[in-house]
Short mmCIF file of C-alpha atoms and ligand atoms in Angstrom, two decimals:
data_model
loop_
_atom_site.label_atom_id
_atom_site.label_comp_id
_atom_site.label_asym_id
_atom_site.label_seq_id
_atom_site.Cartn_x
_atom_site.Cartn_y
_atom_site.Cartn_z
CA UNK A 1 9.22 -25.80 0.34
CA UNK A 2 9.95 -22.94 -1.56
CA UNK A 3 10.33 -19.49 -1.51
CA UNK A 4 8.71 -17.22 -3.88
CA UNK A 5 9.25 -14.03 -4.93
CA UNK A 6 6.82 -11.46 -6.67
CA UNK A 7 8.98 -8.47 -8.23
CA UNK A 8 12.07 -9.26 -9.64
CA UNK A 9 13.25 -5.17 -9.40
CA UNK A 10 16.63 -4.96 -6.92
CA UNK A 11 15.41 -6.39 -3.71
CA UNK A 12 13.47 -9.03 -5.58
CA UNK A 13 16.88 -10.23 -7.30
CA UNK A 14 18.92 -9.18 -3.84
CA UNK A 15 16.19 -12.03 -2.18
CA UNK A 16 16.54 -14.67 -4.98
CA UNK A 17 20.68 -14.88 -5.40
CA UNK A 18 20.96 -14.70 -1.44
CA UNK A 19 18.80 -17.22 -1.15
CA UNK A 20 19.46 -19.42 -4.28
CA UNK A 21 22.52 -21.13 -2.67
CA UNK A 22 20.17 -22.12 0.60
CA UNK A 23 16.97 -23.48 -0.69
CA UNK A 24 14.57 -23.74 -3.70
CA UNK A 25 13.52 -20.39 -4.44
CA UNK A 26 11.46 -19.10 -7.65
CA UNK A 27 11.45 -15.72 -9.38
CA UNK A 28 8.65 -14.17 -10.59
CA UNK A 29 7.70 -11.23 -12.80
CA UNK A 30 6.10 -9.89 -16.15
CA UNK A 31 8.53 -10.67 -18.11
CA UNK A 32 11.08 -13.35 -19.19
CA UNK A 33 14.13 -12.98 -16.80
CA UNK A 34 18.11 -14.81 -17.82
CA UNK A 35 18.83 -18.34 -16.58
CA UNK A 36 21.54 -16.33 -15.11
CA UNK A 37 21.80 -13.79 -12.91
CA UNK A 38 24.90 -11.97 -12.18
CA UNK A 39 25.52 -10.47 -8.42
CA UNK A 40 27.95 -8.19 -7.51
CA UNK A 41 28.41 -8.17 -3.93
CA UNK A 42 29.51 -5.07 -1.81
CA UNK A 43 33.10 -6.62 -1.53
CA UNK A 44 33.09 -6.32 -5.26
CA UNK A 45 32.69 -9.66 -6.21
CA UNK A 46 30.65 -11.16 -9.04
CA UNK A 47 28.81 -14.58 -9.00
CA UNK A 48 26.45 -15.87 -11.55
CA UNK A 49 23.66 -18.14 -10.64
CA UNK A 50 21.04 -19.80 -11.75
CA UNK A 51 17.70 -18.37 -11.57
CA UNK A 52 14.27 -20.42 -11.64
CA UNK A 53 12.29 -17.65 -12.86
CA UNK A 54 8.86 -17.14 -14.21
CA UNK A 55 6.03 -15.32 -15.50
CA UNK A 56 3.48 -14.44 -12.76
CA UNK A 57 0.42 -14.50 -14.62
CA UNK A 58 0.93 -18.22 -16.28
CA UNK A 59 3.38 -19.92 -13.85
CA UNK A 60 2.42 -23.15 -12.08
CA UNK A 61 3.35 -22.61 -8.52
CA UNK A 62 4.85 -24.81 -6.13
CA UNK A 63 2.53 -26.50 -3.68
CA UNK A 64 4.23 -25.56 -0.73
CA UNK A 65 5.15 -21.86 -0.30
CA UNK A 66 7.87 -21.48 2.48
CA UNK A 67 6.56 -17.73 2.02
CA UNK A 68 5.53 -15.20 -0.93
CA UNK A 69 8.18 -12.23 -0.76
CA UNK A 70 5.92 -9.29 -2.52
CA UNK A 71 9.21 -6.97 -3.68
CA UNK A 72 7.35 -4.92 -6.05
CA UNK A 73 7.10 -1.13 -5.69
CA UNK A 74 4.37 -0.17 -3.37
CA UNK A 75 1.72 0.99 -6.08
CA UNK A 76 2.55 -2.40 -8.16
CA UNK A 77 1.95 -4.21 -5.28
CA UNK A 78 -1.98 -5.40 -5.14
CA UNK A 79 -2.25 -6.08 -9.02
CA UNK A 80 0.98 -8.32 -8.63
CA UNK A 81 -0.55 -10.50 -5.81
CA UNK A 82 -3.55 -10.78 -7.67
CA UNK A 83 -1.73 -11.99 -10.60
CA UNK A 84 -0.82 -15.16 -8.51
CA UNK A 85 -3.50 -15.15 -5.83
CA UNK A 86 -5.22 -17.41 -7.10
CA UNK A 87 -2.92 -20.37 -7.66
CA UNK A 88 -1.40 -20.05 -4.09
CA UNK A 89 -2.71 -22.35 -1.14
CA UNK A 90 -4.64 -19.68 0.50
CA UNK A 91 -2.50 -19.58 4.07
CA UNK A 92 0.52 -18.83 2.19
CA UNK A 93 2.52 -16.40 4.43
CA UNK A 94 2.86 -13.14 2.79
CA UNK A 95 5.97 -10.97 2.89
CA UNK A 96 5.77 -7.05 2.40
CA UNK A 97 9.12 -5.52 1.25
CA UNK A 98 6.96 -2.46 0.13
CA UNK A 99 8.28 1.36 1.35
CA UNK A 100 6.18 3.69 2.76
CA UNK A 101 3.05 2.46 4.66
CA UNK A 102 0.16 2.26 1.91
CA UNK A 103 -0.33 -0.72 0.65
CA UNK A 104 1.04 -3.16 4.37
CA UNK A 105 -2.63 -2.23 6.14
CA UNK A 106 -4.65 -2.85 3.24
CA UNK A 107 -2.98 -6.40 2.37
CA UNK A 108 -2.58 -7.45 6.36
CA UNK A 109 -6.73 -6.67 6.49
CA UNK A 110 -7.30 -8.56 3.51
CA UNK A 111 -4.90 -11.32 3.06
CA UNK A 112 -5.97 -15.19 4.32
CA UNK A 113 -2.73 -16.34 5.30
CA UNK A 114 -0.07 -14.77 7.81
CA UNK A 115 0.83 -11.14 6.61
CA UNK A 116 4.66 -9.89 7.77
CA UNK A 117 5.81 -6.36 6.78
CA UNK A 118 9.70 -6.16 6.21
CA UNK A 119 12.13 -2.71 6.84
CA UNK A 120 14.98 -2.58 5.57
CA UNK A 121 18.25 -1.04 4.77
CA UNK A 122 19.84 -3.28 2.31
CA UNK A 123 21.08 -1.24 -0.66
CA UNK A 124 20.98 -2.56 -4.01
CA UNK A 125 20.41 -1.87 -7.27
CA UNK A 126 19.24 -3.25 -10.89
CA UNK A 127 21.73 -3.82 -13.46
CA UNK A 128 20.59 -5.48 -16.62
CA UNK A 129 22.33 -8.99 -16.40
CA UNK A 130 21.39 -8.52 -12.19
CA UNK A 131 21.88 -6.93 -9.21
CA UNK A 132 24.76 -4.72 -7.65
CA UNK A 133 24.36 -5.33 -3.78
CA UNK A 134 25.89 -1.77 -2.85
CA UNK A 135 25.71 -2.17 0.58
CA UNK A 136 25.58 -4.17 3.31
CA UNK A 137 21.71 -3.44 5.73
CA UNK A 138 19.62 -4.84 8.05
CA UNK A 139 15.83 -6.33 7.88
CA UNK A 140 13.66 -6.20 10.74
CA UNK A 141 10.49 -8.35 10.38
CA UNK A 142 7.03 -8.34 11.78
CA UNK A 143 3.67 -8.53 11.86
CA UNK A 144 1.38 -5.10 12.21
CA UNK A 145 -0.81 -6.60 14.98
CA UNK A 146 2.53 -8.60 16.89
CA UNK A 147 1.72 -11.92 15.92
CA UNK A 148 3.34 -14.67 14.14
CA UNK A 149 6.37 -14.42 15.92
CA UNK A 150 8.08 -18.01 15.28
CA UNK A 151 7.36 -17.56 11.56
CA UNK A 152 9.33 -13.86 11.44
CA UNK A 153 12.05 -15.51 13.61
CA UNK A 154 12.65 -18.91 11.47
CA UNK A 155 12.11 -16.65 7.82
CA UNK A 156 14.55 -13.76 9.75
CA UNK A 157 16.97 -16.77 10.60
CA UNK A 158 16.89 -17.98 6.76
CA UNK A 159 17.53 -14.55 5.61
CA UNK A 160 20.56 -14.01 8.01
CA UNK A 161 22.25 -17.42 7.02
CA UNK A 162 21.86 -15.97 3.99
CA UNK A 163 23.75 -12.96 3.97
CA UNK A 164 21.21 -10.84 5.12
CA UNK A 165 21.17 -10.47 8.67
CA UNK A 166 17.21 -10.08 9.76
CA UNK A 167 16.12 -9.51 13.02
CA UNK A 168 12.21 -10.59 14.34
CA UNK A 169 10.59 -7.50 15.75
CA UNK A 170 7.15 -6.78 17.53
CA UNK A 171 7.24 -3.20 16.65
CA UNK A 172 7.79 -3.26 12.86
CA UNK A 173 4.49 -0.27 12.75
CA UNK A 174 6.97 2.39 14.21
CA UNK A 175 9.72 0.91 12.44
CA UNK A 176 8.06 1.62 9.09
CA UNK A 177 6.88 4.73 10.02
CA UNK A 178 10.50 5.64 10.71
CA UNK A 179 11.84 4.61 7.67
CA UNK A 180 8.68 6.57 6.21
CA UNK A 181 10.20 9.92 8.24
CA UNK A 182 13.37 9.67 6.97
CA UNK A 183 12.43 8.66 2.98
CA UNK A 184 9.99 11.96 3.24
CA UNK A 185 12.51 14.07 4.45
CA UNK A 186 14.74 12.90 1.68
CA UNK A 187 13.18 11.56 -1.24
CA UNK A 188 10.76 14.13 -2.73
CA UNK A 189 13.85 16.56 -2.51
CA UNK A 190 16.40 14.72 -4.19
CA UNK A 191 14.51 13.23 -6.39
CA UNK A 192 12.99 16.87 -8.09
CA UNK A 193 16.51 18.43 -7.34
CA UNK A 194 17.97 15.76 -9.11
CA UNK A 195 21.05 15.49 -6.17
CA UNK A 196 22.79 13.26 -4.42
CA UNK A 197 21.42 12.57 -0.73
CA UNK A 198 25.09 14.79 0.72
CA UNK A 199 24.16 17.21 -1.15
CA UNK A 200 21.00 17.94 1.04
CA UNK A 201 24.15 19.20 3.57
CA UNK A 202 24.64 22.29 1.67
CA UNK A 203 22.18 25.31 0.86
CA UNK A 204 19.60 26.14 0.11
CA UNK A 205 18.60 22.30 0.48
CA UNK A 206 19.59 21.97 4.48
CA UNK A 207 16.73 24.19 5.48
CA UNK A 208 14.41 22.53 3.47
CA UNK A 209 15.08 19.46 5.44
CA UNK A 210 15.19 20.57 8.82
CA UNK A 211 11.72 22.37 7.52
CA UNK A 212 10.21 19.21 6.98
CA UNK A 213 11.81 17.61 10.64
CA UNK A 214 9.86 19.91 12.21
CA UNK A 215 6.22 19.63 10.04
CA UNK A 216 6.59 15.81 10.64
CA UNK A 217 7.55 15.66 14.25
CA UNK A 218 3.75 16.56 15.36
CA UNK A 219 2.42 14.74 12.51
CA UNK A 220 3.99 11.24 13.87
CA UNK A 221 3.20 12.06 17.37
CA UNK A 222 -0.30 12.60 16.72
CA UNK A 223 -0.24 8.94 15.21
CA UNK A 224 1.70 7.87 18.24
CA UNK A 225 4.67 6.71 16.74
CA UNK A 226 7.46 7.32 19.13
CA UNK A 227 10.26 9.75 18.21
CA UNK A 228 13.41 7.58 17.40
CA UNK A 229 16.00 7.91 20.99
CA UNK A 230 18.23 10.53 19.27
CA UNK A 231 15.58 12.66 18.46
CA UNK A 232 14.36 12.61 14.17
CA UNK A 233 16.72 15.30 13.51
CA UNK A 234 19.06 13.02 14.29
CA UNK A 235 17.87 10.56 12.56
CA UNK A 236 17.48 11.76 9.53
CA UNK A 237 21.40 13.72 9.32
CA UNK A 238 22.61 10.40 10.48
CA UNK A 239 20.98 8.71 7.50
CA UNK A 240 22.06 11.65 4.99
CA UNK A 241 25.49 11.47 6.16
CA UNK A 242 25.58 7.55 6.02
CA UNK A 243 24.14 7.72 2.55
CA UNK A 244 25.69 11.32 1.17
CA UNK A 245 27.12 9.26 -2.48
CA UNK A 246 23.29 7.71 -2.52
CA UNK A 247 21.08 8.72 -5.59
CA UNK A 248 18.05 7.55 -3.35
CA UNK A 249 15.59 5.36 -4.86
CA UNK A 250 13.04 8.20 -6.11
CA UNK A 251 16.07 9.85 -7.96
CA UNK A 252 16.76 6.25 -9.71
CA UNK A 253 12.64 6.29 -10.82
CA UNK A 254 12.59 9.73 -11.92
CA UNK A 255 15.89 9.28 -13.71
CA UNK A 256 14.25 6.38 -15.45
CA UNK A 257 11.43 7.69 -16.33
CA UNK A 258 9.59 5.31 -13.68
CA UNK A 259 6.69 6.48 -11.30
CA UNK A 260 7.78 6.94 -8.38
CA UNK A 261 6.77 6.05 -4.58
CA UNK A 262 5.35 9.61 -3.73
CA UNK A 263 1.51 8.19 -2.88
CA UNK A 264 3.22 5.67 -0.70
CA UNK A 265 5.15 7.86 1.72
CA UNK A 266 3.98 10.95 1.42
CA UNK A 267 0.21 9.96 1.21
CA UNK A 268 -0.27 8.31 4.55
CA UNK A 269 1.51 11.71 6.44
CA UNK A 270 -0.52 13.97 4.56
CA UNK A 271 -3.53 12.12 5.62
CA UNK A 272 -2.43 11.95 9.02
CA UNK A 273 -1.65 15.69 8.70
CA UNK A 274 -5.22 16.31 7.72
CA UNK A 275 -6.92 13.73 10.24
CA UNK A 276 -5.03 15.46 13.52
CA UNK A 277 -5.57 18.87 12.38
CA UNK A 278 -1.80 19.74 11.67
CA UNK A 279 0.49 21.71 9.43
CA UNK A 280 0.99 20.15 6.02
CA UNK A 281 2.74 22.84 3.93
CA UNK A 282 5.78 21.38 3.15
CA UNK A 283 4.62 17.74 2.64
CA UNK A 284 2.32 19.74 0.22
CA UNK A 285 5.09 21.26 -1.41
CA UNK A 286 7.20 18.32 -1.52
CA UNK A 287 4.35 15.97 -3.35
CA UNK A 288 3.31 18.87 -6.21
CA UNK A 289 7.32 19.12 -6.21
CA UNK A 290 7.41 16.18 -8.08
CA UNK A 291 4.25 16.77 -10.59
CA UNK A 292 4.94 16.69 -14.09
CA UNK A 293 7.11 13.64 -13.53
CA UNK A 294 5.92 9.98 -13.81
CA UNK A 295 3.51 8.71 -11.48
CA UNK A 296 1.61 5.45 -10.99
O1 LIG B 301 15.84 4.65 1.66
C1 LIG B 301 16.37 5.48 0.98
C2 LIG B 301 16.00 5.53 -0.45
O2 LIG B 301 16.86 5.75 -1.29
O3 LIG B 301 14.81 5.33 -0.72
C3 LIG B 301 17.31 6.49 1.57
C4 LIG B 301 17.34 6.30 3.07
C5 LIG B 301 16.85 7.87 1.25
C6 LIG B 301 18.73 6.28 1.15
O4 LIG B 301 18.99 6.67 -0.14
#
């Protein structure tokens, strides 16, 4: 049994030297990849591994798929499955590392095998010869609809004897509508101010956020996710203060020149804006913040 994985981007390569050590476990992406990868681990070590990698649209695949980890960027997603689609045994379980919550309804509606959605908190990022895992997270797993419980649980168990601790969870729709909050709050405004995610402490960006808080509150309600127990004020200081040296992931696309997730997170609030009735000005302002820069 193996485990593949679709996107070899930071997560993708995070996934594939975790897991390397463990069990058979295959890259795949566009392009060539090393034999090698390096990882740099948040102690500061660096291991090089082997890699079996390969290119998604010509690869033979295994014929028996542990799961499919999809770790591409959200707007990547569907054209990367349907690079491999067709030479996967059609119940393949499908993993969704995607942010935001765009593309998880569309593939758990269409997909003919077991769909799970994954949140997490892992931070890592791409260096050319591999990864940098920055910092230690945590992964909850689920399905959107509650099922497929014993397959979140044994995939969460091979994650965590992995070195990254995963937890099954029945609720993973709220949890990705959290991490949603809190990447909408931060993302659009780093990533056009070009700062670090501390830096959203300080004027005239601290404002801005709470702004935002306070536009999204209703917004969520309305779609009846529950407010997180602290309150999302809370929430999202905690995560700025926890992450104030971060240049958040948007910041890393723009500063690459790469499209960047703005559809994903910021689509499904404004439409949820629009469908309740509510105040969308600053979810507004923070998507044409970003025009001019490279989208998908
Ligand atoms: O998830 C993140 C991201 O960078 O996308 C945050 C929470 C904003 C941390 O940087």
């Amino acid at each position: 049994m193996t485990q593949l994985i679709l996107g070899p981007g930071a997560l993708g390569r995070l996934l594939a030297l975790r897991l390397g050590p463990y069990e058979p476990v295959r890259l795949l992406g566009r392009r060539p990849l090393p034999a090698r990868l390096a990882l740099t681990t948040p102690e500061g070590e660096t291991l090089y591994r082997e890699i079996d990698s390969a290119l998604s649209g010509e690869a033979a695949l295994p014929e028996t798929v542990t799961a499919l980890h999809l770790t591409t960027k959200s707007m990547a997603a569907e054209a990367a499955l349907a690079s491999v689609a067709p030479r996967l045994p059609p119940r393949t379980p499908l993993v969704l590392w995607q942010n935001g919550y765009e593309v998880q309804p569309r593939l758990h509606a269409s997909w003919t095998g077991p769909v799970l959605c994954a949140s997490t908190s892992e931070g890592a990022y791409v260096v050319e010869n591999g990864v940098v895992h920055a910092g230690h997270g945590h992964t909850w797993l689920g399905s959107l609809d509650g099922r497929h419980a014993d397959l979140a649980t044994a995939l969460a168990e091979r994650l965590g004897r992995a070195g990254l601790p995963a937890t099954a969870v029945g609720d993973i729709r709220q949890r990705l509508w959290h991490k949603l909050a809190v990447n909408a709050a931060i993302n659009p405004l780093v990533a056009r101010f070009g700062i670090r995610n501390g830096q959203l402490r300080d004027r005239p960006f601290r404002p801005m956020v709470d702004a935002m808080i306070e536009e999204l509150a209703p917004i969520l309600a309305a779609e009846g996710i529950p407010a997180p127990e602290p309150g999302w004020a809370a929430l999202v200081w905690g995560v700025i203060e926890g992450t104030a040296t971060n240049r958040a992931s948007m910041l890393q696309d723009v500063s690459a020149g790469r499209p960047t997730e703005r559809d994903a997170i910021l689509g499904p609030l404004l439409a949820a804006a629009r469908r309740h009735g509510l105040a969308h000005d600053r979810l507004l302002a923070a998507y044409h913040g970003l025009d001019g820069l490279p989208q998908a």
